[in-house]
Amino acid sequence: MKARFLTLWGKIVAAIVSVFGFHGCDIHAVDYGCPCAEFTMKGTVTTDENTPLEDIRVTVEVWSVAGNDKRQMYEKTTCTDADGKVSVDTGFVYAPDSVSVKIDDVDGEANGGEFQSQVLSPEIVMTKDGDGEWSLGTYAATFDVKLQKK
């Protein structure tokens, strides 16, 4: 008899808790993580004669500064396409403070000669404001560089 009473009592308590539990809470989207921004880098690599350079290695480093602490938020290495273009989308990072782009000819003579490496620091531009909560906005940087032969 006691076991039957406890089973019935457990079912009653579970029903009451579930009704009040769902009724007493508003449904909200749950936000986890930290505020972040989107960053896109686009560029073109050509010769002095405006000939597009294919298969030039491009390394993009995105940096953020918090107080006296400078941290690398993202690094990606890719190569230019047949039109000498490159596009890097970092997805979500902290709001970028600076970007470094290193351009290297790694194919030797295969692309019309050997070219000198360059390091650039293109200007970062905010292209869209954030929502004031989790989105810090959308940022972009572009470059057009002419490589000189070695």
PDB file of C-alpha atoms in Angstrom:
ATOM      1  CA  MET A   1       0.000   0.000   0.000  1.00  0.00           C
ATOM      2  CA  LYS A   2       2.799   2.417   0.937  1.00  0.00           C
ATOM      3  CA  ALA A   3       4.636   1.762  -2.346  1.00  0.00           C
ATOM      4  CA  ARG A   4       1.454   2.389  -4.343  1.00  0.00           C
ATOM      5  CA  PHE A   5       0.883   5.678  -2.484  1.00  0.00           C
ATOM      6  CA  LEU A   6       4.465   6.830  -3.148  1.00  0.00           C
ATOM      7  CA  THR A   7       4.154   6.005  -6.850  1.00  0.00           C
ATOM      8  CA  LEU A   8       0.890   7.948  -7.108  1.00  0.00           C
ATOM      9  CA  TRP A   9       2.358  10.846  -5.117  1.00  0.00           C
ATOM     10  CA  GLY A  10       5.413  10.927  -7.413  1.00  0.00           C
ATOM     11  CA  LYS A  11       3.210  11.167 -10.494  1.00  0.00           C
ATOM     12  CA  ILE A  12       1.169  14.007  -8.956  1.00  0.00           C
ATOM     13  CA  VAL A  13       4.307  15.966  -7.994  1.00  0.00           C
ATOM     14  CA  ALA A  14       5.817  15.439 -11.474  1.00  0.00           C
ATOM     15  CA  ALA A  15       2.622  16.711 -13.116  1.00  0.00           C
ATOM     16  CA  ILE A  16       2.477  19.804 -10.882  1.00  0.00           C
ATOM     17  CA  VAL A  17       6.163  20.621 -11.386  1.00  0.00           C
ATOM     18  CA  SER A  18       5.948  20.216 -15.156  1.00  0.00           C
ATOM     19  CA  VAL A  19       2.889  22.471 -15.421  1.00  0.00           C
ATOM     20  CA  PHE A  20       4.297  25.222 -13.233  1.00  0.00           C
ATOM     21  CA  GLY A  21       7.780  24.791 -14.649  1.00  0.00           C
ATOM     22  CA  PHE A  22       6.694  25.453 -18.232  1.00  0.00           C
ATOM     23  CA  HIS A  23       4.137  28.061 -17.278  1.00  0.00           C
ATOM     24  CA  GLY A  24       6.543  30.021 -15.085  1.00  0.00           C
ATOM     25  CA  CYS A  25       9.290  30.422 -17.706  1.00  0.00           C
ATOM     26  CA  ASP A  26       9.332  32.549 -20.809  1.00  0.00           C
ATOM     27  CA  ILE A  27      10.988  30.938 -23.794  1.00  0.00           C
ATOM     28  CA  HIS A  28      14.147  32.815 -24.811  1.00  0.00           C
ATOM     29  CA  ALA A  29      16.876  32.030 -27.274  1.00  0.00           C
ATOM     30  CA  VAL A  30      19.936  30.955 -25.341  1.00  0.00           C
ATOM     31  CA  ASP A  31      23.127  32.852 -26.192  1.00  0.00           C
ATOM     32  CA  TYR A  32      26.421  31.161 -25.465  1.00  0.00           C
ATOM     33  CA  GLY A  33      29.905  32.334 -26.356  1.00  0.00           C
ATOM     34  CA  CYS A  34      31.146  35.869 -26.705  1.00  0.00           C
ATOM     35  CA  PRO A  35      30.464  38.850 -28.952  1.00  0.00           C
ATOM     36  CA  CYS A  36      32.115  38.455 -32.345  1.00  0.00           C
ATOM     37  CA  ALA A  37      32.509  40.052 -35.765  1.00  0.00           C
ATOM     38  CA  GLU A  38      32.815  38.856 -39.346  1.00  0.00           C
ATOM     39  CA  PHE A  39      35.891  39.752 -41.409  1.00  0.00           C
ATOM     40  CA  THR A  40      36.516  39.379 -45.157  1.00  0.00           C
ATOM     41  CA  MET A  41      39.773  40.046 -47.022  1.00  0.00           C
ATOM     42  CA  LYS A  42      39.864  40.371 -50.820  1.00  0.00           C
ATOM     43  CA  GLY A  43      42.799  41.161 -53.041  1.00  0.00           C
ATOM     44  CA  THR A  44      44.455  40.973 -56.428  1.00  0.00           C
ATOM     45  CA  VAL A  45      48.080  40.140 -57.235  1.00  0.00           C
ATOM     46  CA  THR A  46      49.506  41.174 -60.620  1.00  0.00           C
ATOM     47  CA  THR A  47      52.838  41.920 -62.272  1.00  0.00           C
ATOM     48  CA  ASP A  48      54.067  45.443 -63.092  1.00  0.00           C
ATOM     49  CA  GLU A  49      52.435  44.945 -66.515  1.00  0.00           C
ATOM     50  CA  ASN A  50      49.029  44.138 -64.869  1.00  0.00           C
ATOM     51  CA  THR A  51      49.259  40.430 -65.733  1.00  0.00           C
ATOM     52  CA  PRO A  52      47.399  38.373 -63.112  1.00  0.00           C
ATOM     53  CA  LEU A  53      49.609  36.018 -61.110  1.00  0.00           C
ATOM     54  CA  GLU A  54      48.207  32.579 -60.326  1.00  0.00           C
ATOM     55  CA  ASP A  55      49.336  30.352 -57.442  1.00  0.00           C
ATOM     56  CA  ILE A  56      50.871  33.138 -55.374  1.00  0.00           C
ATOM     57  CA  ARG A  57      50.742  32.229 -51.683  1.00  0.00           C
ATOM     58  CA  VAL A  58      48.802  34.733 -49.563  1.00  0.00           C
ATOM     59  CA  THR A  59      48.852  34.496 -45.760  1.00  0.00           C
ATOM     60  CA  VAL A  60      46.314  36.611 -43.869  1.00  0.00           C
ATOM     61  CA  GLU A  61      46.713  37.276 -40.139  1.00  0.00           C
ATOM     62  CA  VAL A  62      43.974  39.116 -38.225  1.00  0.00           C
ATOM     63  CA  TRP A  63      44.941  40.797 -34.947  1.00  0.00           C
ATOM     64  CA  SER A  64      42.905  42.222 -32.071  1.00  0.00           C
ATOM     65  CA  VAL A  65      44.136  44.426 -29.241  1.00  0.00           C
ATOM     66  CA  ALA A  66      42.708  44.339 -25.725  1.00  0.00           C
ATOM     67  CA  GLY A  67      44.474  46.806 -23.435  1.00  0.00           C
ATOM     68  CA  ASN A  68      48.198  46.165 -23.872  1.00  0.00           C
ATOM     69  CA  ASP A  69      47.634  42.666 -25.195  1.00  0.00           C
ATOM     70  CA  LYS A  70      47.817  42.095 -28.983  1.00  0.00           C
ATOM     71  CA  ARG A  71      46.465  38.691 -30.004  1.00  0.00           C
ATOM     72  CA  GLN A  72      46.311  36.881 -33.292  1.00  0.00           C
ATOM     73  CA  MET A  73      42.666  35.983 -33.826  1.00  0.00           C
ATOM     74  CA  TYR A  74      42.912  34.225 -37.175  1.00  0.00           C
ATOM     75  CA  GLU A  75      45.456  33.012 -39.718  1.00  0.00           C
ATOM     76  CA  LYS A  76      44.761  31.551 -43.154  1.00  0.00           C
ATOM     77  CA  THR A  77      47.047  30.699 -46.045  1.00  0.00           C
ATOM     78  CA  THR A  78      45.649  30.330 -49.559  1.00  0.00           C
ATOM     79  CA  CYS A  79      46.713  30.924 -53.172  1.00  0.00           C
ATOM     80  CA  THR A  80      45.564  33.291 -55.890  1.00  0.00           C
ATOM     81  CA  ASP A  81      43.339  31.966 -58.662  1.00  0.00           C
ATOM     82  CA  ALA A  82      43.893  32.245 -62.442  1.00  0.00           C
ATOM     83  CA  ASP A  83      42.778  35.911 -62.325  1.00  0.00           C
ATOM     84  CA  GLY A  84      45.285  36.735 -59.560  1.00  0.00           C
ATOM     85  CA  LYS A  85      42.441  37.126 -57.056  1.00  0.00           C
ATOM     86  CA  VAL A  86      42.142  35.868 -53.524  1.00  0.00           C
ATOM     87  CA  SER A  87      39.311  36.002 -50.998  1.00  0.00           C
ATOM     88  CA  VAL A  88      39.478  34.988 -47.342  1.00  0.00           C
ATOM     89  CA  ASP A  89      36.415  34.933 -45.111  1.00  0.00           C
ATOM     90  CA  THR A  90      37.342  34.430 -41.480  1.00  0.00           C
ATOM     91  CA  GLY A  91      33.828  33.793 -40.292  1.00  0.00           C
ATOM     92  CA  PHE A  92      33.530  34.951 -36.709  1.00  0.00           C
ATOM     93  CA  VAL A  93      36.381  36.592 -34.799  1.00  0.00           C
ATOM     94  CA  TYR A  94      36.762  39.384 -32.284  1.00  0.00           C
ATOM     95  CA  ALA A  95      36.531  42.841 -33.839  1.00  0.00           C
ATOM     96  CA  PRO A  96      39.761  43.143 -35.849  1.00  0.00           C
ATOM     97  CA  ASP A  97      42.207  45.963 -35.065  1.00  0.00           C
ATOM     98  CA  SER A  98      44.803  45.171 -37.716  1.00  0.00           C
ATOM     99  CA  VAL A  99      45.494  42.752 -40.527  1.00  0.00           C
ATOM    100  CA  SER A 100      48.770  41.586 -42.026  1.00  0.00           C
ATOM    101  CA  VAL A 101      49.014  40.092 -45.517  1.00  0.00           C
ATOM    102  CA  LYS A 102      52.171  38.280 -46.628  1.00  0.00           C
ATOM    103  CA  ILE A 103      52.501  37.561 -50.344  1.00  0.00           C
ATOM    104  CA  ASP A 104      55.037  34.973 -51.574  1.00  0.00           C
ATOM    105  CA  ASP A 105      55.874  33.497 -54.984  1.00  0.00           C
ATOM    106  CA  VAL A 106      56.317  29.810 -54.191  1.00  0.00           C
ATOM    107  CA  ASP A 107      56.140  28.310 -57.706  1.00  0.00           C
ATOM    108  CA  GLY A 108      59.521  29.624 -58.880  1.00  0.00           C
ATOM    109  CA  GLU A 109      59.757  30.224 -62.641  1.00  0.00           C
ATOM    110  CA  ALA A 110      56.432  28.470 -63.367  1.00  0.00           C
ATOM    111  CA  ASN A 111      54.385  31.661 -63.460  1.00  0.00           C
ATOM    112  CA  GLY A 112      56.439  33.958 -65.646  1.00  0.00           C
ATOM    113  CA  GLY A 113      59.407  34.376 -63.334  1.00  0.00           C
ATOM    114  CA  GLU A 114      60.312  34.662 -59.695  1.00  0.00           C
ATOM    115  CA  PHE A 115      58.759  37.567 -57.817  1.00  0.00           C
ATOM    116  CA  GLN A 116      59.723  39.386 -54.617  1.00  0.00           C
ATOM    117  CA  SER A 117      57.709  38.808 -51.459  1.00  0.00           C
ATOM    118  CA  GLN A 118      55.707  41.630 -49.917  1.00  0.00           C
ATOM    119  CA  VAL A 119      54.035  42.285 -46.569  1.00  0.00           C
ATOM    120  CA  LEU A 120      51.025  44.603 -46.471  1.00  0.00           C
ATOM    121  CA  SER A 121      48.841  46.113 -43.758  1.00  0.00           C
ATOM    122  CA  PRO A 122      45.587  47.038 -45.537  1.00  0.00           C
ATOM    123  CA  GLU A 123      43.093  49.353 -43.877  1.00  0.00           C
ATOM    124  CA  ILE A 124      40.160  47.665 -42.142  1.00  0.00           C
ATOM    125  CA  VAL A 125      36.740  49.166 -42.836  1.00  0.00           C
ATOM    126  CA  MET A 126      33.517  48.457 -40.933  1.00  0.00           C
ATOM    127  CA  THR A 127      30.906  47.589 -43.564  1.00  0.00           C
ATOM    128  CA  LYS A 128      27.983  46.867 -41.243  1.00  0.00           C
ATOM    129  CA  ASP A 129      27.228  47.843 -37.642  1.00  0.00           C
ATOM    130  CA  GLY A 130      26.680  45.185 -35.028  1.00  0.00           C
ATOM    131  CA  ASP A 131      23.418  44.633 -33.191  1.00  0.00           C
ATOM    132  CA  GLY A 132      24.788  45.910 -29.884  1.00  0.00           C
ATOM    133  CA  GLU A 133      24.582  42.480 -28.294  1.00  0.00           C
ATOM    134  CA  TRP A 134      26.432  39.524 -29.794  1.00  0.00           C
ATOM    135  CA  SER A 135      27.362  40.913 -33.192  1.00  0.00           C
ATOM    136  CA  LEU A 136      30.241  43.399 -33.284  1.00  0.00           C
ATOM    137  CA  GLY A 137      29.614  44.077 -36.973  1.00  0.00           C
ATOM    138  CA  THR A 138      31.100  43.150 -40.324  1.00  0.00           C
ATOM    139  CA  TYR A 139      34.574  44.283 -41.389  1.00  0.00           C
ATOM    140  CA  ALA A 140      36.477  44.105 -44.666  1.00  0.00           C
ATOM    141  CA  ALA A 141      39.878  44.923 -46.106  1.00  0.00           C
ATOM    142  CA  THR A 142      41.110  44.887 -49.685  1.00  0.00           C
ATOM    143  CA  PHE A 143      44.459  45.070 -51.440  1.00  0.00           C
ATOM    144  CA  ASP A 144      45.811  45.293 -54.970  1.00  0.00           C
ATOM    145  CA  VAL A 145      49.515  44.600 -55.228  1.00  0.00           C
ATOM    146  CA  LYS A 146      51.960  44.503 -58.108  1.00  0.00           C
ATOM    147  CA  LEU A 147      54.861  42.116 -57.554  1.00  0.00           C
ATOM    148  CA  GLN A 148      58.249  42.924 -59.016  1.00  0.00           C
ATOM    149  CA  LYS A 149      60.591  40.285 -60.397  1.00  0.00           C
ATOM    150  CA  LYS A 150      63.618  39.323 -58.355  1.00  0.00           C
TER     151      LYS A 150
END
